[in-house]
Protein backbone atom coordinates (compact mmCIF):
# COMPACT_ATOMS: atom_id res chain seq x y z
CA MET A 1 87.21 94.71 129.21
CA GLU A 2 87.48 92.07 126.50
CA THR A 3 91.00 91.29 125.33
CA VAL A 4 91.84 92.15 121.72
CA ALA A 5 94.71 90.55 119.78
CA ALA A 6 96.61 93.20 117.80
CA LEU A 7 98.17 91.39 114.83
CA TYR A 8 101.15 92.44 112.68
CA VAL A 9 102.07 95.38 114.88
CA GLU A 10 105.39 97.11 115.51
CA THR A 11 107.54 95.81 118.36
CA ASN A 12 107.10 98.13 121.36
CA GLY A 13 104.77 100.28 119.26
CA CYS A 14 101.45 101.87 120.12
CA TYR A 15 99.69 98.56 120.90
CA PHE A 16 102.23 97.50 123.51
CA GLY A 17 101.62 98.18 127.20
CA LEU A 18 97.85 98.66 126.88
CA PRO A 19 95.44 96.85 129.20
CA GLY A 20 93.35 94.28 127.41
CA VAL A 21 95.58 94.17 124.31
CA ASP A 22 97.65 91.14 123.28
CA PRO A 23 100.18 92.43 120.70
CA TRP A 24 101.61 90.15 118.03
CA ASP A 25 104.75 91.58 116.43
CA GLU A 26 107.01 90.03 113.80
CA ALA A 27 108.79 87.83 116.35
CA ARG A 28 105.51 86.20 117.41
CA ASP A 29 104.40 85.69 113.78
CA ALA A 30 100.72 86.66 113.68
CA ARG A 31 100.08 84.09 110.95
CA ARG A 32 100.02 81.54 113.79
CA TYR A 33 97.29 83.33 115.76
CA ALA A 34 94.59 80.79 116.67
CA GLY A 35 92.21 82.83 118.82
CA PRO A 36 90.15 83.14 120.81
CA HIS A 37 90.07 86.96 121.06
CA PRO A 38 88.72 89.39 118.43
CA VAL A 39 91.46 91.06 116.44
CA VAL A 40 92.77 94.31 115.04
CA ALA A 41 94.97 93.35 112.09
CA HIS A 42 97.57 95.48 110.30
CA PRO A 43 99.02 93.02 107.74
CA PRO A 44 102.01 94.33 105.76
CA CYS A 45 100.99 96.29 102.70
CA GLN A 46 104.18 96.67 100.63
CA ARG A 47 103.35 93.93 98.12
CA TRP A 48 99.75 95.12 97.67
CA GLY A 49 100.31 98.82 97.05
CA ARG A 50 101.26 101.06 94.15
CA PHE A 51 104.86 99.85 94.14
CA TRP A 52 104.15 96.18 94.86
CA HIS A 53 106.74 95.23 92.20
CA GLY A 54 109.60 97.20 93.81
CA SER A 55 111.02 100.69 93.46
CA THR A 56 110.84 102.66 90.23
CA ARG A 57 114.61 102.22 89.88
CA LYS A 58 114.40 98.45 90.24
CA PRO A 59 110.93 97.38 89.12
CA HIS A 60 109.68 93.80 88.94
CA GLN A 61 111.68 92.61 91.93
CA TYR A 62 108.60 91.11 93.58
CA GLN A 63 105.35 89.33 92.79
CA LEU A 64 101.99 90.93 93.50
CA GLY A 65 100.77 89.83 96.92
CA ASP A 66 104.02 88.08 97.87
CA ASP A 67 103.67 88.79 101.60
CA GLY A 68 104.23 85.28 102.92
CA GLY A 69 100.51 84.73 103.40
CA CYS A 70 100.11 87.54 105.95
CA PHE A 71 97.03 89.18 104.44
CA ALA A 72 95.29 85.85 103.90
CA ALA A 73 95.96 84.85 107.51
CA ALA A 74 94.80 88.24 108.80
CA LEU A 75 91.58 88.04 106.79
CA ASP A 76 90.95 84.53 108.08
CA ALA A 77 91.53 85.65 111.69
CA VAL A 78 89.06 88.53 111.35
CA ARG A 79 86.45 86.21 109.85
CA ARG A 80 86.96 83.52 112.49
CA PHE A 81 87.21 85.62 115.63
CA GLY A 82 85.64 88.95 114.70
CA GLY A 83 87.30 92.35 114.50
CA VAL A 84 88.75 94.67 111.92
CA LEU A 85 91.58 94.68 109.37
CA GLU A 86 93.29 97.88 108.14
CA HIS A 87 95.08 98.45 104.81
CA PRO A 88 95.91 101.47 102.65
CA ALA A 89 93.11 102.62 100.37
CA HIS A 90 93.22 101.07 96.90
CA SER A 91 95.03 98.00 98.21
CA ARG A 92 95.12 95.34 95.50
CA ALA A 93 94.35 92.78 98.18
CA TRP A 94 90.67 93.72 97.93
CA ASP A 95 90.46 92.54 94.32
CA HIS A 96 92.63 89.51 94.98
CA PHE A 97 90.37 88.28 97.79
CA PHE A 98 87.13 89.28 96.03
CA LEU A 99 86.25 92.08 98.43
CA ARG A 100 84.08 94.97 97.32
CA ARG A 101 85.99 98.23 96.97
CA PRO A 102 84.56 100.93 99.24
CA LYS A 103 84.17 104.52 98.09
CA MET A 104 84.84 107.82 99.81
CA GLY A 105 81.79 109.08 101.69
CA GLN A 106 79.90 105.82 101.26
CA GLY A 107 80.23 104.57 104.83
CA TRP A 108 80.11 100.88 105.69
CA VAL A 109 79.06 98.60 102.81
CA ARG A 110 78.82 94.85 102.39
CA ALA A 111 82.23 93.51 101.41
CA ASP A 112 81.63 89.85 100.59
CA TRP A 113 77.96 89.15 101.22
CA PRO A 114 76.52 86.57 101.59
CA GLU A 115 79.43 84.15 101.88
CA HIS A 116 81.30 85.84 104.72
CA GLU A 117 79.08 88.74 105.87
CA GLY A 118 81.95 91.21 106.08
CA TRP A 119 81.82 94.99 105.89
CA THR A 120 84.22 97.49 104.36
CA CYS A 121 84.66 101.26 104.32
CA TYR A 122 86.93 104.13 103.26
CA VAL A 123 88.19 106.41 106.02
CA GLU A 124 91.09 108.83 106.38
CA GLN A 125 93.41 108.57 109.38
CA GLY A 126 94.04 112.31 109.15
CA HIS A 127 90.71 112.78 110.94
CA TYR A 128 92.08 110.64 113.77
CA GLY A 129 95.50 112.08 114.49
CA HIS A 130 97.70 111.27 111.48
CA ASP A 131 99.88 114.02 109.98
CA SER A 132 98.62 113.30 106.46
CA ARG A 133 95.21 112.37 105.10
CA LYS A 134 96.30 108.70 104.88
CA PRO A 135 93.33 107.18 103.02
CA THR A 136 92.54 103.77 104.48
CA TRP A 137 90.27 100.81 103.79
CA LEU A 138 88.85 98.76 106.65
CA TYR A 139 87.39 95.27 106.57
CA ALA A 140 85.25 94.25 109.56
CA HIS A 141 83.54 90.98 110.42
CA GLY A 142 81.24 89.86 113.20
CA TYR A 143 78.69 92.68 113.11
CA ARG A 144 74.98 93.02 112.46
CA PRO A 145 73.64 95.91 110.36
CA GLY A 146 73.80 99.07 112.42
CA ASP A 147 76.43 97.76 114.86
CA LEU A 148 79.43 99.44 113.27
CA PRO A 149 80.13 103.04 114.28
CA GLU A 150 79.63 106.12 112.15
CA LEU A 151 83.05 107.50 111.22
CA ASN A 152 84.21 110.75 109.66
CA TRP A 153 83.57 109.86 106.03
CA ARG A 154 84.69 113.20 104.57
CA ARG A 155 87.74 113.86 102.43
CA GLY A 156 90.32 115.62 104.56
CA GLU A 157 92.05 118.84 103.64
CA GLN A 158 95.39 118.65 101.87
CA ARG A 159 98.15 119.23 104.41
CA ILE A 160 101.15 120.79 102.74
CA PRO A 161 103.55 122.97 104.74
CA GLU A 162 104.35 126.33 103.21
CA TRP A 163 108.04 125.46 103.01
CA MET A 164 107.26 122.52 100.72
CA VAL A 165 105.22 124.72 98.39
CA GLU A 166 108.00 127.31 98.31
CA ARG A 167 110.68 124.71 97.60
CA TYR A 168 108.89 122.42 95.14
CA GLY A 169 105.85 124.31 93.92
CA TYR A 170 102.29 123.29 94.76
CA GLU A 171 101.82 120.43 92.26
CA LYS A 172 105.06 118.63 93.16
CA ALA A 173 104.53 119.23 96.88
CA ARG A 174 101.05 117.74 96.58
CA ARG A 175 102.39 114.65 94.80
CA ILE A 176 105.19 114.16 97.32
CA GLY A 177 102.94 114.56 100.35
CA VAL A 178 103.79 115.39 103.94
CA VAL A 179 104.56 111.85 105.09
CA ALA A 180 106.97 111.19 102.23
CA MET A 181 109.18 114.03 103.46
CA ILE A 182 109.84 112.34 106.80
CA GLY A 183 113.50 111.37 106.99
CA GLY A 184 115.95 109.86 109.44
CA LYS A 185 116.55 106.30 110.50
CA ASP A 186 113.00 105.91 111.85
CA LYS A 187 111.30 107.26 108.73
CA THR A 188 109.54 104.00 107.84
CA ARG A 189 108.18 103.57 111.36
CA LYS A 190 106.94 107.16 111.46
CA ARG A 191 105.29 106.91 108.06
CA ASN A 192 103.53 103.66 108.93
CA ALA A 193 102.60 104.56 112.51
CA THR A 194 98.99 104.27 113.60
CA PRO A 195 97.94 107.39 115.55
CA GLY A 196 96.59 106.82 119.04
CA PRO A 197 93.02 107.98 118.36
CA PHE A 198 92.77 105.71 115.31
CA ARG A 199 94.23 102.77 117.25
CA ASP A 200 91.63 103.31 119.98
CA LEU A 201 88.87 103.42 117.37
CA LEU A 202 89.98 100.10 115.88
CA LEU A 203 90.18 98.51 119.33
CA SER A 204 86.65 99.69 120.14
CA ILE A 205 85.39 98.23 116.86
CA ALA A 206 87.04 94.89 117.61
CA ARG A 207 85.61 94.77 121.13
CA SER A 208 82.09 95.25 119.77
CA ALA A 209 82.29 92.22 117.45
CA HIS A 210 79.65 89.55 117.93
CA ARG A 211 80.95 86.01 117.58
CA SER A 212 78.60 83.09 117.19
CA THR A 213 78.64 80.06 119.46
CA SER A 214 79.74 77.87 116.54
CA THR A 215 82.70 80.15 115.81
CA LEU A 216 83.82 80.09 119.44
CA GLU A 217 83.52 76.32 119.61
CA ALA A 218 85.56 75.95 116.42
CA ALA A 219 88.29 78.16 117.87
CA ALA A 220 88.46 76.28 121.17
């Protein structure tokens, strides 16, 4: 089994304790990863999402993409060593790094051809164990046409508990979403957690990456 480096993952989270997985949490600083294994990368998304500027109560606290270079380093690692990067759908990082935006139901499409030969797609983690639909964009590198797996490309069903509809009404419950209602001291971890089946899918994608001899020599 080929080892995979899991970058920007939660300390003692779902990537820890697995055979053939080298987890890089915040303490290890995945920006310093220098190979040689293919990677699964989960760079932080807060500064690339809908509220990149801060909360609605305190807007304009941050600059767009001010993540300390994490996404750029993750993208570079995937391109150098092969593997896959995961970010929320509609991440502004795609535009910033000149990546093609994937569409629902489209499957894998060229992301940055011909300069980097990457692939991108839209998939929902709800098909792979997450409590919500959790629309997601993937960027993969190190694959020939036809190598990447067919995923569940469909739009998932809206998952709204009856108690939310009764309390807030359908429209507000739909806007809030199931994951947003998670509370407690571990709410952020639970909302951001990668479900086991989706983690295993990403690891399998990374392990199937083809890396050229020149790439391996450059990483040595």
